[in-house]
Each structure stands twice: as structure tokens, then as C-alpha cells.
Amino acid sequence: MSASPSALGDVTPQRMAFEQPLPLQSGAQLPAYELMYETYGTLNAERSNAVLVCHALNASHHAAGTHAGNPKSVGWWDNLIGPGKPLDTERFFVLCVNNPGSCFGSTGPMSLDPATGQPWGSRFPVVTVEDWVDAQARLLDRLGIERLAAVIGGSLGGMQALSWALRYPERVAHCAAIATAPSLSAQNIAFNEVARRAIITDPDFHGGDYYAHGVVPKQGLAVARMIGHITYLSDDAMAAKFGRALRNGALGYGFGVDFEIESYLRYQGDKFSGYFDANSYLLITRALDYFDPARATGGDLARGLAAAQARFLLVSFTTDWRFSPQRSREIVQALVTNRHAVTYAEVDAPQGHDAFLMDHPHYHGVVRAWFDRIAQELSK
Amino acid sequence: MSASPSALGDVTPQRMAFEQPLPLQSGAQLPAYELMYETYGTLNAERSNAVLVCHALNASHHAAGTHAGNPKSVGWWDNLIGPGKPLDTERFFVLCVNNPGSCFGSTGPMSLDPATGQPWGSRFPVVTVEDWVDAQARLLDRLGIERLAAVIGGSLGGMQALSWALRYPERVAHCAAIATAPSLSAQNIAFNEVARRAIITDPDFHGGDYYAHGVVPKQGLAVARMIGHITYLSDDAMAAKFGRALRNGALGYGFGVDFEIESYLRYQGDKFSGYFDANSYLLITRALDYFDPARATGGDLARGLAAAQARFLLVSFTTDWRFSPQRSREIVQALVTNRHAVTYAEVDAPQGHDAFLMDHPHYHGVVRAWFDRIAQELSK
């Protein structure tokens, strides 16, 4: 009997190698590469019940379940995915792929560049949301999955879901984009840029080739993570969780930890910089900056989304100030203009952007109902 | 004839030395110190028309006018202060003092510690809003000003104005607190903490004693300033000014400057780190963190403000998300609870927190009317 705290139990990551280079939006290409992925549930005989889950900045292919022998290794969306969960693995075959450029096993800056035998480092090509979608599509080809019952993602994962509906309209029956935006605002880009400056100006960054120096730009990456973390939480959630509470009951009259919020942020920054790769952080924030399905249509989002054929679900959270409900409404409006089918839920949740990772009854109820309908359609 | 672009013309900074140590909130004291200040207008025979202007994080004693030979050296609140301006120097004697701990001529971390003959650096004591107010009060003592017609400040300056009304209630007839807050929120503190981490983890910081190494932590200070700058502008103002405009018309597929907002932030960060002292940035952000007139009353702001006797003006700006209108309303509510006289204006301005530095008709009209009434009272 499994001691896993996940309803799904232990899961096993898989690896697939691709010899054919991946052409990138930049004009460059990624030569032979590998993708890490996980699957949950069973692909039906018709191969019609596959649901692709797309991960956000900090996450990986490990979306649900646990890894054997490590009960703490619960997947990042385990509350949503599993037997009897809103995305029910007893009905759907769920896949999640670590995107190239990330740092959890798929080819990225830490991998060896076959041309040099050295880590890619600063020479790893800039990848985009579209490139990731193309890589995911090739994986599906290899698995014999022609058409997805659904693609779903939150935040940057939501952008991948939207991109799927645009690049492969005939391969996506349903598309769920949670807590996302049609593109980053100037303020979003600004936060990314400050985070990148913190990393790049860390002397241990060595122009991105720190692996050879036996160091990592920990301090810069920690600052980057602290900045990101502030934008993931709502002002109210921070006030409720930390307020002005003092760590030691009195002011220290120095620059150590006086306030609980300082302690929390330092902890988050240090923890993150211990496992995440700085080059991956640069690449993934850049992919965020670049995503803009309205770029090719002169800023006209409706025209930019015209090619989609999927039925959509959009969910936003009232206190999310990173990707506010207004940004989801822009997508909804553009889809409605195209007479695409779209369901939209604006969920009253206090947690800010992070709400998309939470087990919230209204939010999960909406996702459950949406997948229930898809399952019913499949069984017809 | 002056070529000054300021209605006030050229002004001359003054310096005053204090031999008596300044007791600080921390229990430490600042030994012999100097204060830089400027005055505009003429003190009347009754010494009753003095208005103290308090500066914010990045600013100095140079609030209005220009410095001789430098037409670009316009004071930071020149649009508000001068002959015929809302704070009319033909009626009021206006003073502005560079706070100790800052870096524009008053004693601060760059100054020589008399005990060692070396720059104070990391040994400069942590100063608070209350300490600044006490230092300003001593300067007024020396100038023979017993009572202020008014004290006024924006942002951190507004906190000093509030503190004046509490520490020296009999010395303040009127108090104007613009775009301020009764204390920092957890999110406000979080941004300060990230900025401080960027500075402190810069290897050129040398624990605060970088002067001896002939370097300054420029990169960390630039990142700190970039973070601050994001919080000074509204999301809408950034969108309107920069949007997703590309610097060179196309994506660069790298980590250079692609977007105009990146260029702007880098410029602001580099400029700031060229003239501002990193230790001062630490000290002043800490003073912001610590300000909390409700601390001694268990969080009860009304009781915390009970001692005031001044008549108040509060102004907030609709798009200010650093110190939102809600924070000003908390102050207004606490003053009303005490039956203190208070005028409150919530100004519809797009610029965010920076609006308090702008020449906005509604805002300046309110300030003008408020000072007109004070002038009328003085002439009775």
C-alpha cells in the first residue's frame, strides 16, 4: 500500500529523445533534444481522451502524484488532477511535459551542447511559447495522439494552452486558460526585467556560463524570486498572512529580519535559488515577455485569435494583480468577437495570482463541470 | 537677469552644525552633526509664516528654485512652491531640510564619523521618521521659529508631517500629508526588503563599508531603484507611456533591451546609482518600514493620532498603488474619530504615486486653497 499523500499515488517520469532538430521562432533551431514528461490515467482505444497540462514558470512535468520513496514530492497541480479530481484520471489520459529551456530534465541551459560537449549556458537559444507548443506537439505525435480532448494551463501555462488552440486548431477540442493574459503588460515586463538584471549583474553569473566556474548566481536568483513572489500574492493576502508582524517582537534597528514578511521572502528566495537554474529563469521570463498572439495582427487580439476552433474555458481571480481579471476579459471579448464558444468564470479568491494553484471550491467546481461535459461528449 | 527656469530663481543651500548629540529612537545617538537646508520667502516679524516642507526617499533640501549657474537644477517641488504658486513664497517662509542619513550634504553614512575619522558606512545609526522630525525641530529652534504655520510633505514626507503633528502638537498649526500612508503594508515592506537584498548582496557593498574600497554597489542600487520605480508608476501610466513598444522594432531573441520599458528602467537605475548613496537607501527604506504611529497603541490608529492638534489636509491619488487612497482614508477616519479638523481630497490622476510631484490642476487647486486660508488666518 502506497504511503503517498496523493490520491494518484506514485508516478514515474519518462524521457523521450528527439533526433530531428526543433525549428525555433527566432530562426535558430534546437538540435537533438530530450523531453521529460509524465502521464496519468489511461489512453483509451480511440486515443481521444488525452488532456495536455502546460506548466508555468517555476513548475515541471511533475503535475500530479508523488515520486516513489518521496512522500513530499506531490505534483504542483495534484489537487486538480487525479482519480475523482476535477481533471479525473479515471476518465482522461493526462500528460505534462517539462518545456525545453527549463531545468527539470528536459534539454536546457544545463544540458550539454552536442556541438561542444559543454553545458549550453549562454548559448542556449531563446525559446518561445510557440516553440514549447511545437515541442509538445512532436511528443504527442510520437505517442500517437492526433487530437487532444483538452489542453489546460495556468499563468504561463494558460498562454501555452491559447497557443495550442492557434497553432494546431484541428488538434485541440477544448482549451482552458486559467489566470492568464493575452500578453504581458509594461508593468509585467518591468518586473521580469528587474529580475533578469538581478541575475545578470550577479558576478557569479559569468555571462551565463557559471557552470564552468563551479558557482551559481544564487544571490541574483534569490532577488529575482523575491520579486516574482510579491507579484504572485495579493496585497490583501500578504496583509492577512504577515501584516506588520515582527519576527522577534521588537524593532531591530538594523537590516536583518525584523518583519515576518522579510523572513518569508528571504526563505523563498534562498530555497528557490537552491534548485532552479538562473539561465532557465532568464529564458522563461523572456518567453513570457514575447508571448503576444496579437503581434502579427497589429494589436488586434480578435484577429489574432481567429484561427482557433476549440471551445474555451477562461478563469480569472479577483485579487490577481499580476494577470488581472481584466486581462482574461480581453481574451473572452476577442473570442466572443470571433463567435468562438467560451465559458468564463471570475472567481472571488483572496490569494492573488497563486489562487490558480489552490483548491478553491468555486474554481474547482467550474473546472470539474467543464471536464464532466468533455467526458460526456467523449462517451457519446 | 536670471536665466533660471524657476519662478523662484536661484536659491542658496545653507548648512548648520549641531554640537549637541541627537538622541535616536533606537537608543543610540547621533553625535555632532550638520544639516543642509534651504529657505524660500521671508520670515515675517511675528515669525508666524514658516512652512516646513519634508522630503521623500530620493529627494533633498532642494525643493524649489535653481542653483546658480545650473538652470537644470530645478527643485523637486518647484511647481508647488514659489511666488504665486500654491505654496506662495510671497506669503510664506518655506524651509526644507535634508534629513540625516540621506546623502545630499546633511550628516549621513558618507560623512566622517568623528570617533574614527573614517566614513560612517555600516556604523551609521538607523534613523527614524521621528528622529528626522526631532532634527528638524532643533533647526527651527536655532532659526527662532517656535511654531509652524504648516508642515507639508508627500509620501515619506507626509509621514514626517504626520509625525510633526504628533511629536510637537503645539508647534504645528496645519499639517498636509500627501500621497502617504499611516504605515507600510506587508507588500510595501516586501518591496523595500527586496531592494535592500539587491544592495546588500552586491559584492561591491562590502558590508556597507564600500567607501574604503573605492567602489559603490552600483548594480544592486540600480536594481533597487528599478523596483522602486515600478511602484511609483501606475500600471495604466506604464501601459500608456510604454505599452509593449519595441526599442528596435523587432524582438531581439536575447536578454538585451527589446522593450522600451526595459530601456527606461535601466536608464533610471543607472542614473540613480550614479548619484545616490546605497547606505542612505538602506536607511531611508528602513525608516519607511518602521513608521507606524499606531504601534504604541496596539494598532489603534485613532488613539495613535489622538495627540495631534493641527488642522489636516490629506490628498491621495486614485491610481497610486504604492500608497493607495484607502491608506489615506484610514488616516482621515482616525482623525475624524478624534474630531480633528481634516480636509480630504482624492484626486483622479493617472500617474500613480508620482502624481504628488506633478502639476495637476485639481491637486494644486486644493493645496492652493488650503494655503490661501492659512494666509488669511495669519493676516487677521
mmCIF file of N, CA, C and O in Angstrom, chain A residues 51 53 77 79-81 84-88 91-92 150-154 176-179 313-317 343-345 347 355-356 358-375:
data_model
loop_
_atom_site.group_PDB
_atom_site.id
_atom_site.type_symbol
_atom_site.label_atom_id
_atom_site.label_comp_id
_atom_site.label_asym_id
_atom_site.label_seq_id
_atom_site.Cartn_x
_atom_site.Cartn_y
_atom_site.Cartn_z
ATOM 1 N N VAL A 51 -5.479 14.719 -22.327
ATOM 2 C CA VAL A 51 -5.515 16.120 -21.878
ATOM 3 C C VAL A 51 -4.080 16.553 -21.582
ATOM 4 O O VAL A 51 -3.398 15.932 -20.762
ATOM 5 N N VAL A 53 -1.491 19.079 -20.008
ATOM 6 C CA VAL A 53 -1.363 20.110 -18.976
ATOM 7 C C VAL A 53 -0.058 20.869 -19.229
ATOM 8 O O VAL A 53 1.001 20.239 -19.396
ATOM 9 N N TRP A 77 0.003 20.372 -9.367
ATOM 10 C CA TRP A 77 -1.448 20.540 -9.570
ATOM 11 C C TRP A 77 -2.181 19.276 -9.112
ATOM 12 O O TRP A 77 -3.213 18.927 -9.651
ATOM 13 N N ASN A 79 -3.944 18.778 -6.585
ATOM 14 C CA ASN A 79 -5.315 18.981 -6.069
ATOM 15 C C ASN A 79 -6.350 19.024 -7.191
ATOM 16 O O ASN A 79 -7.553 18.885 -6.952
ATOM 17 N N LEU A 80 -5.894 19.195 -8.418
ATOM 18 C CA LEU A 80 -6.809 19.303 -9.555
ATOM 19 C C LEU A 80 -6.847 18.023 -10.391
ATOM 20 O O LEU A 80 -7.831 17.738 -11.069
ATOM 21 N N ILE A 81 -5.757 17.267 -10.340
ATOM 22 C CA ILE A 81 -5.571 16.119 -11.235
ATOM 23 C C ILE A 81 -5.475 14.829 -10.422
ATOM 24 O O ILE A 81 -4.637 14.728 -9.524
ATOM 25 N N GLY A 84 -11.054 10.956 -9.509
ATOM 26 C CA GLY A 84 -12.148 11.664 -8.860
ATOM 27 C C GLY A 84 -11.933 13.151 -8.724
ATOM 28 O O GLY A 84 -12.808 13.874 -8.236
ATOM 29 N N LYS A 85 -10.783 13.636 -9.166
ATOM 30 C CA LYS A 85 -10.497 15.084 -9.106
ATOM 31 C C LYS A 85 -11.159 15.796 -10.296
ATOM 32 O O LYS A 85 -11.638 15.138 -11.223
ATOM 33 N N PRO A 86 -11.178 17.124 -10.269
ATOM 34 C CA PRO A 86 -11.813 17.851 -11.387
ATOM 35 C C PRO A 86 -11.292 17.402 -12.749
ATOM 36 O O PRO A 86 -12.083 17.219 -13.681
ATOM 37 N N LEU A 87 -9.999 17.206 -12.875
ATOM 38 C CA LEU A 87 -9.455 16.580 -14.079
ATOM 39 C C LEU A 87 -9.183 15.126 -13.716
ATOM 40 O O LEU A 87 -8.147 14.781 -13.150
ATOM 41 N N ASP A 88 -10.189 14.280 -14.037
ATOM 42 C CA ASP A 88 -10.297 12.941 -13.473
ATOM 43 C C ASP A 88 -9.466 11.951 -14.287
ATOM 44 O O ASP A 88 -9.757 11.685 -15.457
ATOM 45 N N ARG A 91 -10.941 9.026 -16.163
ATOM 46 C CA ARG A 91 -11.612 9.244 -17.443
ATOM 47 C C ARG A 91 -10.661 9.791 -18.521
ATOM 48 O O ARG A 91 -10.866 9.559 -19.695
ATOM 49 N N PHE A 92 -9.645 10.514 -18.050
ATOM 50 C CA PHE A 92 -8.751 11.149 -19.020
ATOM 51 C C PHE A 92 -7.329 10.609 -18.893
ATOM 52 O O PHE A 92 -6.898 10.177 -17.819
ATOM 53 N N ALA A 150 -8.470 18.020 -24.552
ATOM 54 C CA ALA A 150 -8.332 19.365 -23.988
ATOM 55 C C ALA A 150 -6.867 19.671 -23.739
ATOM 56 O O ALA A 150 -6.045 18.777 -23.542
ATOM 57 N N VAL A 151 -6.580 20.965 -23.752
ATOM 58 C CA VAL A 151 -5.299 21.460 -23.263
ATOM 59 C C VAL A 151 -5.641 22.447 -22.152
ATOM 60 O O VAL A 151 -6.611 23.201 -22.257
ATOM 61 N N ILE A 152 -4.859 22.403 -21.062
ATOM 62 C CA ILE A 152 -5.156 23.283 -19.928
ATOM 63 C C ILE A 152 -3.855 23.773 -19.305
ATOM 64 O O ILE A 152 -2.849 23.044 -19.257
ATOM 65 N N GLY A 153 -3.864 25.013 -18.875
ATOM 66 C CA GLY A 153 -2.702 25.551 -18.184
ATOM 67 C C GLY A 153 -3.074 26.815 -17.416
ATOM 68 O O GLY A 153 -4.060 27.476 -17.733
ATOM 69 N N GLY A 154 -2.272 27.147 -16.411
ATOM 70 C CA GLY A 154 -2.467 28.365 -15.640
ATOM 71 C C GLY A 154 -1.282 29.289 -15.830
ATOM 72 O O GLY A 154 -0.153 28.841 -16.012
ATOM 73 N N ALA A 176 -8.467 25.317 -21.942
ATOM 74 C CA ALA A 176 -8.710 26.024 -20.673
ATOM 75 C C ALA A 176 -7.484 26.866 -20.317
ATOM 76 O O ALA A 176 -6.391 26.332 -20.127
ATOM 77 N N ALA A 177 -7.691 28.166 -20.241
ATOM 78 C CA ALA A 177 -6.609 29.097 -19.907
ATOM 79 C C ALA A 177 -6.961 29.786 -18.582
ATOM 80 O O ALA A 177 -7.913 30.551 -18.504
ATOM 81 N N ILE A 178 -6.189 29.467 -17.549
ATOM 82 C CA ILE A 178 -6.508 29.893 -16.181
ATOM 83 C C ILE A 178 -5.536 30.991 -15.750
ATOM 84 O O ILE A 178 -4.324 30.849 -15.954
ATOM 85 N N ALA A 179 -6.052 32.054 -15.146
ATOM 86 C CA ALA A 179 -5.204 33.104 -14.553
ATOM 87 C C ALA A 179 -4.104 33.533 -15.519
ATOM 88 O O ALA A 179 -2.934 33.620 -15.159
ATOM 89 N N LEU A 313 -12.423 27.628 -22.015
ATOM 90 C CA LEU A 313 -12.742 27.997 -20.631
ATOM 91 C C LEU A 313 -11.690 29.003 -20.168
ATOM 92 O O LEU A 313 -10.490 28.742 -20.274
ATOM 93 N N LEU A 314 -12.154 30.140 -19.697
ATOM 94 C CA LEU A 314 -11.260 31.131 -19.101
ATOM 95 C C LEU A 314 -11.638 31.293 -17.635
ATOM 96 O O LEU A 314 -12.819 31.400 -17.308
ATOM 97 N N VAL A 315 -10.635 31.309 -16.779
ATOM 98 C CA VAL A 315 -10.873 31.545 -15.347
ATOM 99 C C VAL A 315 -9.895 32.611 -14.866
ATOM 100 O O VAL A 315 -8.696 32.538 -15.178
ATOM 101 N N SER A 316 -10.393 33.585 -14.136
ATOM 102 C CA SER A 316 -9.515 34.579 -13.509
ATOM 103 C C SER A 316 -9.886 34.707 -12.038
ATOM 104 O O SER A 316 -10.927 34.206 -11.603
ATOM 105 N N PHE A 317 -9.019 35.363 -11.297
ATOM 106 C CA PHE A 317 -9.221 35.503 -9.847
ATOM 107 C C PHE A 317 -9.200 36.986 -9.462
ATOM 108 O O PHE A 317 -8.302 37.737 -9.873
ATOM 109 N N THR A 343 -16.558 29.804 -22.093
ATOM 110 C CA THR A 343 -17.098 29.901 -20.743
ATOM 111 C C THR A 343 -16.109 30.716 -19.926
ATOM 112 O O THR A 343 -14.901 30.491 -20.029
ATOM 113 N N TYR A 344 -16.619 31.655 -19.146
ATOM 114 C CA TYR A 344 -15.717 32.493 -18.360
ATOM 115 C C TYR A 344 -16.175 32.536 -16.909
ATOM 116 O O TYR A 344 -17.336 32.807 -16.626
ATOM 117 N N ALA A 345 -15.242 32.284 -15.999
ATOM 118 C CA ALA A 345 -15.540 32.386 -14.570
ATOM 119 C C ALA A 345 -14.551 33.340 -13.916
ATOM 120 O O ALA A 345 -13.337 33.186 -14.074
ATOM 121 N N VAL A 347 -13.407 34.242 -10.438
ATOM 122 C CA VAL A 347 -13.530 33.616 -9.124
ATOM 123 C C VAL A 347 -13.084 34.586 -8.030
ATOM 124 O O VAL A 347 -11.993 35.163 -8.107
ATOM 125 N N ALA A 355 -3.787 31.842 -6.656
ATOM 126 C CA ALA A 355 -5.067 31.147 -6.478
ATOM 127 C C ALA A 355 -5.249 30.017 -7.479
ATOM 128 O O ALA A 355 -5.927 29.031 -7.191
ATOM 129 N N PHE A 356 -4.599 30.135 -8.642
ATOM 130 C CA PHE A 356 -4.810 29.093 -9.667
ATOM 131 C C PHE A 356 -4.228 27.757 -9.225
ATOM 132 O O PHE A 356 -4.562 26.717 -9.787
ATOM 133 N N MET A 358 -4.554 26.747 -6.035
ATOM 134 C CA MET A 358 -5.241 26.417 -4.788
ATOM 135 C C MET A 358 -6.477 25.536 -5.040
ATOM 136 O O MET A 358 -7.035 25.535 -6.122
ATOM 137 N N ASP A 359 -6.875 24.868 -3.986
ATOM 138 C CA ASP A 359 -8.082 24.044 -4.018
ATOM 139 C C ASP A 359 -9.251 24.913 -3.572
ATOM 140 O O ASP A 359 -9.621 24.926 -2.398
ATOM 141 N N HIS A 360 -9.816 25.641 -4.515
ATOM 142 C CA HIS A 360 -10.885 26.599 -4.223
ATOM 143 C C HIS A 360 -12.196 26.038 -4.767
ATOM 144 O O HIS A 360 -12.271 25.664 -5.941
ATOM 145 N N PRO A 361 -13.248 25.949 -3.940
ATOM 146 C CA PRO A 361 -14.473 25.237 -4.356
ATOM 147 C C PRO A 361 -15.108 25.786 -5.640
ATOM 148 O O PRO A 361 -15.469 25.003 -6.533
ATOM 149 N N HIS A 362 -15.261 27.087 -5.750
ATOM 150 C CA HIS A 362 -15.898 27.642 -6.948
ATOM 151 C C HIS A 362 -15.040 27.342 -8.179
ATOM 152 O O HIS A 362 -15.527 26.821 -9.196
ATOM 153 N N TYR A 363 -13.753 27.641 -8.058
ATOM 154 C CA TYR A 363 -12.808 27.418 -9.161
ATOM 155 C C TYR A 363 -12.791 25.940 -9.568
ATOM 156 O O TYR A 363 -13.011 25.597 -10.745
ATOM 157 N N HIS A 364 -12.579 25.061 -8.609
ATOM 158 C CA HIS A 364 -12.508 23.639 -8.941
ATOM 159 C C HIS A 364 -13.857 23.111 -9.421
ATOM 160 O O HIS A 364 -13.916 22.212 -10.267
ATOM 161 N N GLY A 365 -14.928 23.688 -8.913
ATOM 162 C CA GLY A 365 -16.258 23.303 -9.375
ATOM 163 C C GLY A 365 -16.448 23.623 -10.854
ATOM 164 O O GLY A 365 -17.001 22.811 -11.622
ATOM 165 N N VAL A 366 -15.973 24.790 -11.251
ATOM 166 C CA VAL A 366 -16.074 25.188 -12.657
ATOM 167 C C VAL A 366 -15.260 24.252 -13.538
ATOM 168 O O VAL A 366 -15.721 23.778 -14.584
ATOM 169 N N VAL A 367 -14.023 23.962 -13.110
ATOM 170 C CA VAL A 367 -13.147 23.090 -13.913
ATOM 171 C C VAL A 367 -13.733 21.681 -13.986
ATOM 172 O O VAL A 367 -13.735 21.041 -15.044
ATOM 173 N N ARG A 368 -14.273 21.224 -12.850
ATOM 174 C CA ARG A 368 -14.883 19.884 -12.824
ATOM 175 C C ARG A 368 -16.060 19.801 -13.799
ATOM 176 O O ARG A 368 -16.161 18.849 -14.588
ATOM 177 N N ALA A 369 -16.921 20.771 -13.757
ATOM 178 C CA ALA A 369 -18.102 20.763 -14.640
ATOM 179 C C ALA A 369 -17.684 20.792 -16.103
ATOM 180 O O ALA A 369 -18.276 20.118 -16.957
ATOM 181 N N TRP A 370 -16.646 21.540 -16.374
ATOM 182 C CA TRP A 370 -16.172 21.672 -17.752
ATOM 183 C C TRP A 370 -15.635 20.332 -18.264
ATOM 184 O O TRP A 370 -15.971 19.895 -19.357
ATOM 185 N N PHE A 371 -14.833 19.658 -17.420
ATOM 186 C CA PHE A 371 -14.304 18.353 -17.834
ATOM 187 C C PHE A 371 -15.397 17.283 -17.841
ATOM 188 O O PHE A 371 -15.335 16.345 -18.643
ATOM 189 N N ASP A 372 -16.377 17.415 -16.951
ATOM 190 C CA ASP A 372 -17.501 16.464 -16.971
ATOM 191 C C ASP A 372 -18.186 16.502 -18.334
ATOM 192 O O ASP A 372 -18.525 15.456 -18.910
ATOM 193 N N ARG A 373 -18.378 17.706 -18.840
ATOM 194 C CA ARG A 373 -19.047 17.837 -20.136
ATOM 195 C C ARG A 373 -18.190 17.237 -21.245
ATOM 196 O O ARG A 373 -18.694 16.577 -22.154
ATOM 197 N N ILE A 374 -16.898 17.449 -21.153
ATOM 198 C CA ILE A 374 -16.000 16.875 -22.166
ATOM 199 C C ILE A 374 -16.053 15.347 -22.116
ATOM 200 O O ILE A 374 -16.123 14.668 -23.154
ATOM 201 N N ALA A 375 -16.071 14.814 -20.885
ATOM 202 C CA ALA A 375 -16.145 13.350 -20.740
ATOM 203 C C ALA A 375 -17.445 12.820 -21.329
ATOM 204 O O ALA A 375 -17.472 11.757 -21.973
#
